[in-house]
PDB file of C-alpha atoms in Angstrom:
ATOM      1  CA  MET A   1      -8.741 -15.139 -15.836  1.00 49.00           C
ATOM      2  CA  HIS A   2      -7.719 -17.095 -18.909  1.00 49.00           C
ATOM      3  CA  PRO A   3     -10.247 -16.469 -21.667  1.00 50.00           C
ATOM      4  CA  THR A   4     -10.665 -19.144 -24.292  1.00 65.00           C
ATOM      5  CA  ARG A   5     -10.390 -16.396 -26.875  1.00 76.00           C
ATOM      6  CA  PRO A   6      -9.005 -12.929 -26.389  1.00 81.00           C
ATOM      7  CA  PRO A   7     -11.476 -10.081 -26.066  1.00 95.00           C
ATOM      8  CA  ARG A   8     -11.425  -7.213 -28.537  1.00 97.00           C
ATOM      9  CA  HIS A   9     -10.063  -4.785 -25.947  1.00 98.00           C
ATOM     10  CA  TYR A  10      -8.303  -4.628 -22.622  1.00 98.00           C
ATOM     11  CA  LEU A  11      -9.631  -1.841 -20.398  1.00 98.00           C
ATOM     12  CA  VAL A  12      -6.641  -0.952 -18.231  1.00 98.00           C
ATOM     13  CA  ILE A  13      -7.609   1.104 -15.189  1.00 98.00           C
ATOM     14  CA  ASP A  14      -5.691   2.619 -12.332  1.00 98.00           C
ATOM     15  CA  PHE A  15      -7.431   4.571  -9.577  1.00 98.00           C
ATOM     16  CA  GLU A  16      -5.818   6.910  -7.114  1.00 98.00           C
ATOM     17  CA  ALA A  17      -7.692   7.387  -3.858  1.00 98.00           C
ATOM     18  CA  THR A  18      -7.652   9.423  -0.677  1.00 98.00           C
ATOM     19  CA  CYS A  19      -5.156   7.957   1.774  1.00 97.00           C
ATOM     20  CA  CYS A  20      -3.144   8.672   4.869  1.00 95.00           C
ATOM     21  CA  ASP A  21      -0.123   7.080   6.505  1.00 95.00           C
ATOM     22  CA  ARG A  22      -1.409   8.070   9.962  1.00 93.00           C
ATOM     23  CA  GLY A  23      -4.806   6.372   9.951  1.00 90.00           C
ATOM     24  CA  SER A  24      -6.977   9.465   9.482  1.00 93.00           C
ATOM     25  CA  VAL A  25      -8.466   7.961   6.301  1.00 95.00           C
ATOM     26  CA  PRO A  26      -9.576   4.394   7.115  1.00 95.00           C
ATOM     27  CA  ARG A  27      -9.370   1.913   4.235  1.00 95.00           C
ATOM     28  CA  GLU A  28     -13.167   1.610   4.096  1.00 96.00           C
ATOM     29  CA  GLN A  29     -13.478   5.408   3.718  1.00 97.00           C
ATOM     30  CA  MET A  30     -10.941   5.853   0.933  1.00 98.00           C
ATOM     31  CA  GLU A  31     -12.428   7.477  -2.176  1.00 98.00           C
ATOM     32  CA  ILE A  32     -11.275   7.592  -5.768  1.00 98.00           C
ATOM     33  CA  ILE A  33      -9.646  10.927  -6.634  1.00 98.00           C
ATOM     34  CA  GLU A  34      -8.419  10.023 -10.123  1.00 98.00           C
ATOM     35  CA  ILE A  35      -9.638   7.683 -12.830  1.00 98.00           C
ATOM     36  CA  GLY A  36      -6.910   6.759 -15.270  1.00 98.00           C
ATOM     37  CA  ALA A  37      -8.080   4.430 -18.034  1.00 98.00           C
ATOM     38  CA  VAL A  38      -6.420   3.242 -21.218  1.00 98.00           C
ATOM     39  CA  MET A  39      -8.168   1.091 -23.811  1.00 98.00           C
ATOM     40  CA  ALA A  40      -5.815  -1.342 -25.521  1.00 98.00           C
ATOM     41  CA  ASP A  41      -6.465  -3.364 -28.649  1.00 97.00           C
ATOM     42  CA  ALA A  42      -6.275  -7.033 -27.648  1.00 96.00           C
ATOM     43  CA  ALA A  43      -4.768  -8.123 -30.965  1.00 95.00           C
ATOM     44  CA  THR A  44      -1.894  -5.614 -30.978  1.00 96.00           C
ATOM     45  CA  LEU A  45      -1.756  -4.828 -27.215  1.00 97.00           C
ATOM     46  CA  ALA A  46      -1.364  -1.172 -28.200  1.00 97.00           C
ATOM     47  CA  ALA A  47      -3.199   1.715 -26.567  1.00 98.00           C
ATOM     48  CA  VAL A  48      -6.028   3.043 -28.729  1.00 98.00           C
ATOM     49  CA  ASP A  49      -7.761   5.528 -26.401  1.00 98.00           C
ATOM     50  CA  GLU A  50      -7.578   7.128 -22.949  1.00 98.00           C
ATOM     51  CA  PHE A  51      -9.854   8.586 -20.305  1.00 98.00           C
ATOM     52  CA  GLN A  52      -8.721  10.612 -17.303  1.00 98.00           C
ATOM     53  CA  THR A  53     -10.497  12.715 -14.727  1.00 98.00           C
ATOM     54  CA  PHE A  54      -9.913  13.877 -11.204  1.00 98.00           C
ATOM     55  CA  ILE A  55     -12.690  13.254  -8.667  1.00 98.00           C
ATOM     56  CA  ARG A  56     -13.668  15.489  -5.756  1.00 98.00           C
ATOM     57  CA  PRO A  57     -13.869  13.322  -2.605  1.00 98.00           C
ATOM     58  CA  LEU A  58     -16.749  13.845  -0.174  1.00 98.00           C
ATOM     59  CA  ARG A  59     -15.819  12.001   3.040  1.00 96.00           C
ATOM     60  CA  HIS A  60     -12.287  13.386   3.345  1.00 97.00           C
ATOM     61  CA  PRO A  61     -12.311  16.378   0.983  1.00 98.00           C
ATOM     62  CA  GLN A  62      -8.946  17.695   2.241  1.00 98.00           C
ATOM     63  CA  LEU A  63      -6.113  15.595   0.800  1.00 98.00           C
ATOM     64  CA  THR A  64      -3.521  14.592   3.375  1.00 97.00           C
ATOM     65  CA  PRO A  65       0.115  15.611   2.884  1.00 97.00           C
ATOM     66  CA  PHE A  66       0.896  11.889   2.428  1.00 97.00           C
ATOM     67  CA  CYS A  67      -1.719  11.563  -0.325  1.00 97.00           C
ATOM     68  CA  ARG A  68      -0.510  14.680  -2.143  1.00 98.00           C
ATOM     69  CA  SER A  69       3.100  13.504  -1.918  1.00 97.00           C
ATOM     70  CA  LEU A  70       2.338   9.932  -3.011  1.00 97.00           C
ATOM     71  CA  THR A  71       0.096  10.798  -5.958  1.00 97.00           C
ATOM     72  CA  SER A  72       1.359  14.266  -6.948  1.00 98.00           C
ATOM     73  CA  ILE A  73      -2.321  15.246  -7.052  1.00 98.00           C
ATOM     74  CA  ASP A  74      -2.826  18.701  -5.562  1.00 98.00           C
ATOM     75  CA  GLN A  75      -5.798  19.985  -3.608  1.00 98.00           C
ATOM     76  CA  HIS A  76      -6.791  22.314  -6.470  1.00 98.00           C
ATOM     77  CA  ASP A  77      -6.951  19.311  -8.829  1.00 98.00           C
ATOM     78  CA  VAL A  78      -9.740  17.726  -6.793  1.00 98.00           C
ATOM     79  CA  ASP A  79     -11.441  20.898  -5.515  1.00 98.00           C
ATOM     80  CA  GLY A  80     -12.513  21.826  -9.042  1.00 96.00           C
ATOM     81  CA  ALA A  81     -13.265  18.267 -10.119  1.00 98.00           C
ATOM     82  CA  PRO A  82     -16.637  16.543 -10.438  1.00 98.00           C
ATOM     83  CA  THR A  83     -17.806  14.201  -7.700  1.00 98.00           C
ATOM     84  CA  PHE A  84     -17.733  10.461  -8.375  1.00 98.00           C
ATOM     85  CA  VAL A  85     -21.419  10.449  -9.342  1.00 98.00           C
ATOM     86  CA  GLU A  86     -20.952  13.509 -11.586  1.00 98.00           C
ATOM     87  CA  ALA A  87     -17.921  11.947 -13.344  1.00 98.00           C
ATOM     88  CA  LEU A  88     -19.535   8.577 -14.072  1.00 98.00           C
ATOM     89  CA  PRO A  89     -21.650   9.653 -17.083  1.00 98.00           C
ATOM     90  CA  ALA A  90     -18.570  10.859 -19.004  1.00 98.00           C
ATOM     91  CA  PHE A  91     -16.696   7.683 -18.108  1.00 98.00           C
ATOM     92  CA  LYS A  92     -19.647   5.500 -19.167  1.00 98.00           C
ATOM     93  CA  ARG A  93     -19.972   7.390 -22.480  1.00 98.00           C
ATOM     94  CA  TRP A  94     -16.284   6.802 -23.171  1.00 98.00           C
ATOM     95  CA  LEU A  95     -16.552   3.143 -22.185  1.00 97.00           C
ATOM     96  CA  SER A  96     -19.690   2.575 -24.295  1.00 97.00           C
ATOM     97  CA  ARG A  97     -17.677   3.058 -27.487  1.00 97.00           C
ATOM     98  CA  TYR A  98     -16.031  -0.306 -26.852  1.00 97.00           C
ATOM     99  CA  SER A  99     -17.472  -3.780 -26.611  1.00 91.00           C
ATOM    100  CA  ASP A 100     -16.047  -7.139 -25.643  1.00 95.00           C
ATOM    101  CA  VAL A 101     -13.601  -5.834 -23.036  1.00 97.00           C
ATOM    102  CA  VAL A 102     -11.758  -7.281 -20.067  1.00 97.00           C
ATOM    103  CA  PHE A 103     -11.182  -4.917 -17.127  1.00 98.00           C
ATOM    104  CA  CYS A 104      -7.488  -5.097 -16.218  1.00 98.00           C
ATOM    105  CA  SER A 105      -5.739  -3.662 -13.177  1.00 98.00           C
ATOM    106  CA  TRP A 106      -2.442  -4.183 -11.397  1.00 98.00           C
ATOM    107  CA  GLY A 107      -3.795  -6.262  -8.524  1.00 97.00           C
ATOM    108  CA  ASP A 108      -7.336  -6.400  -7.171  1.00 97.00           C
ATOM    109  CA  TYR A 109      -7.267  -3.056  -5.332  1.00 97.00           C
ATOM    110  CA  ASP A 110      -8.806  -1.062  -8.215  1.00 98.00           C
ATOM    111  CA  LYS A 111     -11.690  -3.502  -8.629  1.00 98.00           C
ATOM    112  CA  ARG A 112     -12.451  -3.356  -4.884  1.00 98.00           C
ATOM    113  CA  GLN A 113     -12.067   0.440  -4.682  1.00 98.00           C
ATOM    114  CA  LEU A 114     -14.464   0.967  -7.588  1.00 98.00           C
ATOM    115  CA  GLN A 115     -17.082  -1.235  -5.937  1.00 98.00           C
ATOM    116  CA  GLN A 116     -16.579   0.533  -2.599  1.00 98.00           C
ATOM    117  CA  ASP A 117     -17.183   3.930  -4.228  1.00 98.00           C
ATOM    118  CA  CYS A 118     -20.234   2.632  -6.105  1.00 98.00           C
ATOM    119  CA  ASP A 119     -21.675   1.200  -2.880  1.00 98.00           C
ATOM    120  CA  PHE A 120     -21.022   4.433  -0.947  1.00 97.00           C
ATOM    121  CA  HIS A 121     -22.707   6.567  -3.619  1.00 98.00           C
ATOM    122  CA  GLY A 122     -25.514   4.075  -4.265  1.00 98.00           C
ATOM    123  CA  VAL A 123     -24.802   3.737  -7.985  1.00 98.00           C
ATOM    124  CA  PRO A 124     -24.330   0.643 -10.142  1.00 97.00           C
ATOM    125  CA  ASN A 125     -20.805  -0.372 -11.077  1.00 97.00           C
ATOM    126  CA  PRO A 126     -20.157   1.090 -14.560  1.00 97.00           C
ATOM    127  CA  ILE A 127     -17.891  -1.789 -15.565  1.00 97.00           C
ATOM    128  CA  GLY A 128     -19.744  -4.977 -16.320  1.00 92.00           C
ATOM    129  CA  ALA A 129     -16.731  -6.692 -17.822  1.00 95.00           C
ATOM    130  CA  PRO A 130     -14.785  -9.601 -16.348  1.00 96.00           C
ATOM    131  CA  HIS A 131     -11.707  -8.571 -14.336  1.00 97.00           C
ATOM    132  CA  ALA A 132      -8.100  -9.662 -14.855  1.00 97.00           C
ATOM    133  CA  ASN A 133      -5.503  -9.151 -12.139  1.00 98.00           C
ATOM    134  CA  VAL A 134      -2.581  -8.497 -14.498  1.00 98.00           C
ATOM    135  CA  LYS A 135      -0.117  -8.310 -11.602  1.00 98.00           C
ATOM    136  CA  ARG A 136      -0.845 -11.972 -10.827  1.00 97.00           C
ATOM    137  CA  LEU A 137      -0.943 -12.919 -14.519  1.00 97.00           C
ATOM    138  CA  PHE A 138       2.393 -11.143 -15.130  1.00 97.00           C
ATOM    139  CA  ALA A 139       4.045 -13.147 -12.329  1.00 96.00           C
ATOM    140  CA  GLN A 140       2.526 -16.418 -13.585  1.00 95.00           C
ATOM    141  CA  ARG A 141       3.388 -15.809 -17.227  1.00 94.00           C
ATOM    142  CA  GLN A 142       6.941 -14.785 -16.390  1.00 93.00           C
ATOM    143  CA  GLN A 143       7.283 -17.691 -13.936  1.00 93.00           C
ATOM    144  CA  ARG A 144       8.008 -15.473 -10.937  1.00 92.00           C
ATOM    145  CA  ALA A 145       7.095 -16.604  -7.436  1.00 93.00           C
ATOM    146  CA  LYS A 146       6.766 -13.021  -6.216  1.00 95.00           C
ATOM    147  CA  LYS A 147       4.193 -10.633  -7.671  1.00 96.00           C
ATOM    148  CA  PRO A 148       6.130  -7.401  -8.305  1.00 97.00           C
ATOM    149  CA  GLY A 149       4.857  -3.887  -7.846  1.00 97.00           C
ATOM    150  CA  LEU A 150       4.209  -1.919 -11.008  1.00 98.00           C
ATOM    151  CA  GLY A 151       7.455   0.052 -10.851  1.00 97.00           C
ATOM    152  CA  GLU A 152       9.453  -3.122 -10.277  1.00 97.00           C
ATOM    153  CA  ALA A 153       7.712  -4.919 -13.163  1.00 97.00           C
ATOM    154  CA  VAL A 154       8.480  -2.038 -15.523  1.00 97.00           C
ATOM    155  CA  GLN A 155      12.146  -2.286 -14.515  1.00 96.00           C
ATOM    156  CA  MET A 156      12.101  -6.080 -14.887  1.00 95.00           C
ATOM    157  CA  ALA A 157      10.900  -5.565 -18.471  1.00 96.00           C
ATOM    158  CA  GLY A 158      13.914  -3.328 -19.125  1.00 95.00           C
ATOM    159  CA  LEU A 159      11.766  -0.220 -19.452  1.00 96.00           C
ATOM    160  CA  ALA A 160      11.948   3.171 -17.782  1.00 97.00           C
ATOM    161  CA  PHE A 161       8.791   4.208 -15.964  1.00 98.00           C
ATOM    162  CA  ALA A 162       6.988   6.745 -18.175  1.00 97.00           C
ATOM    163  CA  GLY A 163       5.348   9.630 -16.308  1.00 97.00           C
ATOM    164  CA  THR A 164       4.725   9.866 -12.584  1.00 97.00           C
ATOM    165  CA  HIS A 165       4.271   6.712 -10.514  1.00 96.00           C
ATOM    166  CA  HIS A 166       0.999   6.730  -8.501  1.00 97.00           C
ATOM    167  CA  ARG A 167      -0.778   8.938 -11.009  1.00 98.00           C
ATOM    168  CA  GLY A 168      -3.724   7.016 -12.379  1.00 98.00           C
ATOM    169  CA  ILE A 169      -3.285   7.790 -16.059  1.00 98.00           C
ATOM    170  CA  ASP A 170       0.485   7.255 -15.994  1.00 98.00           C
ATOM    171  CA  ASP A 171       0.166   3.967 -14.100  1.00 98.00           C
ATOM    172  CA  ALA A 172      -2.479   2.772 -16.599  1.00 98.00           C
ATOM    173  CA  ARG A 173      -0.198   3.694 -19.511  1.00 98.00           C
ATOM    174  CA  ASN A 174       2.669   1.747 -17.950  1.00 98.00           C
ATOM    175  CA  ILE A 175       0.456  -1.276 -17.331  1.00 98.00           C
ATOM    176  CA  VAL A 176      -0.401  -1.248 -21.057  1.00 98.00           C
ATOM    177  CA  ARG A 177       3.339  -1.308 -21.794  1.00 98.00           C
ATOM    178  CA  LEU A 178       3.498  -4.557 -19.786  1.00 98.00           C
ATOM    179  CA  LEU A 179       0.612  -6.285 -21.592  1.00 98.00           C
ATOM    180  CA  PRO A 180       2.997  -8.085 -24.001  1.00 97.00           C
ATOM    181  CA  TYR A 181       4.476  -9.782 -20.899  1.00 96.00           C
ATOM    182  CA  VAL A 182       0.998 -10.772 -19.711  1.00 96.00           C
ATOM    183  CA  PHE A 183      -1.029 -11.634 -22.831  1.00 94.00           C
ATOM    184  CA  GLY A 184       1.633 -11.634 -25.540  1.00 87.00           C
ATOM    185  CA  THR A 185       4.832 -13.561 -26.137  1.00 88.00           C
ATOM    186  CA  ALA A 186       7.347 -11.178 -24.550  1.00 90.00           C
ATOM    187  CA  GLN A 187       9.623 -12.745 -21.954  1.00 91.00           C
ATOM    188  CA  LEU A 188      11.782 -11.123 -19.327  1.00 89.00           C
ATOM    189  CA  GLN A 189      15.519 -11.463 -19.822  1.00 74.00           C
TER     190      GLN A 189
END
């Protein structure tokens, strides 16, 4: 995605989802358990707003030990959370305050996971904006053959990871910190 003109905002999203390292949660049954979203001003590449919520999964309501360890999301975080369908209105209200956005995520996983959850719940996708795989764009812009993981990219930029890796809101915040290396003029050393 190379727009002819920059949008007004970059909608940076990172989802955490149910998962297991032992196959008990098949990829096609993974469900979002956290929405982490940061709205960044396209002109300054600075964060201007945030949205975060946990989501109560329906297919695999009990988080696996692997999932809890990876994400640092506890069972009580999701047990008291709204379902995906219940959380969407608040997310859409937040999103409606912004126009002319590009949906950005570190890779294509978040775009696919959102569509998978929408399909499972029979609801329209709340994001009608074009998508930018900023992981790919970061590698291209920085002339790297390999597309780095988020943690590696943060290190490559000479930054310390802020927050907890594999927490949606923290990952989204760190992706925003990398936007100057994707859409701006910042170069890796």
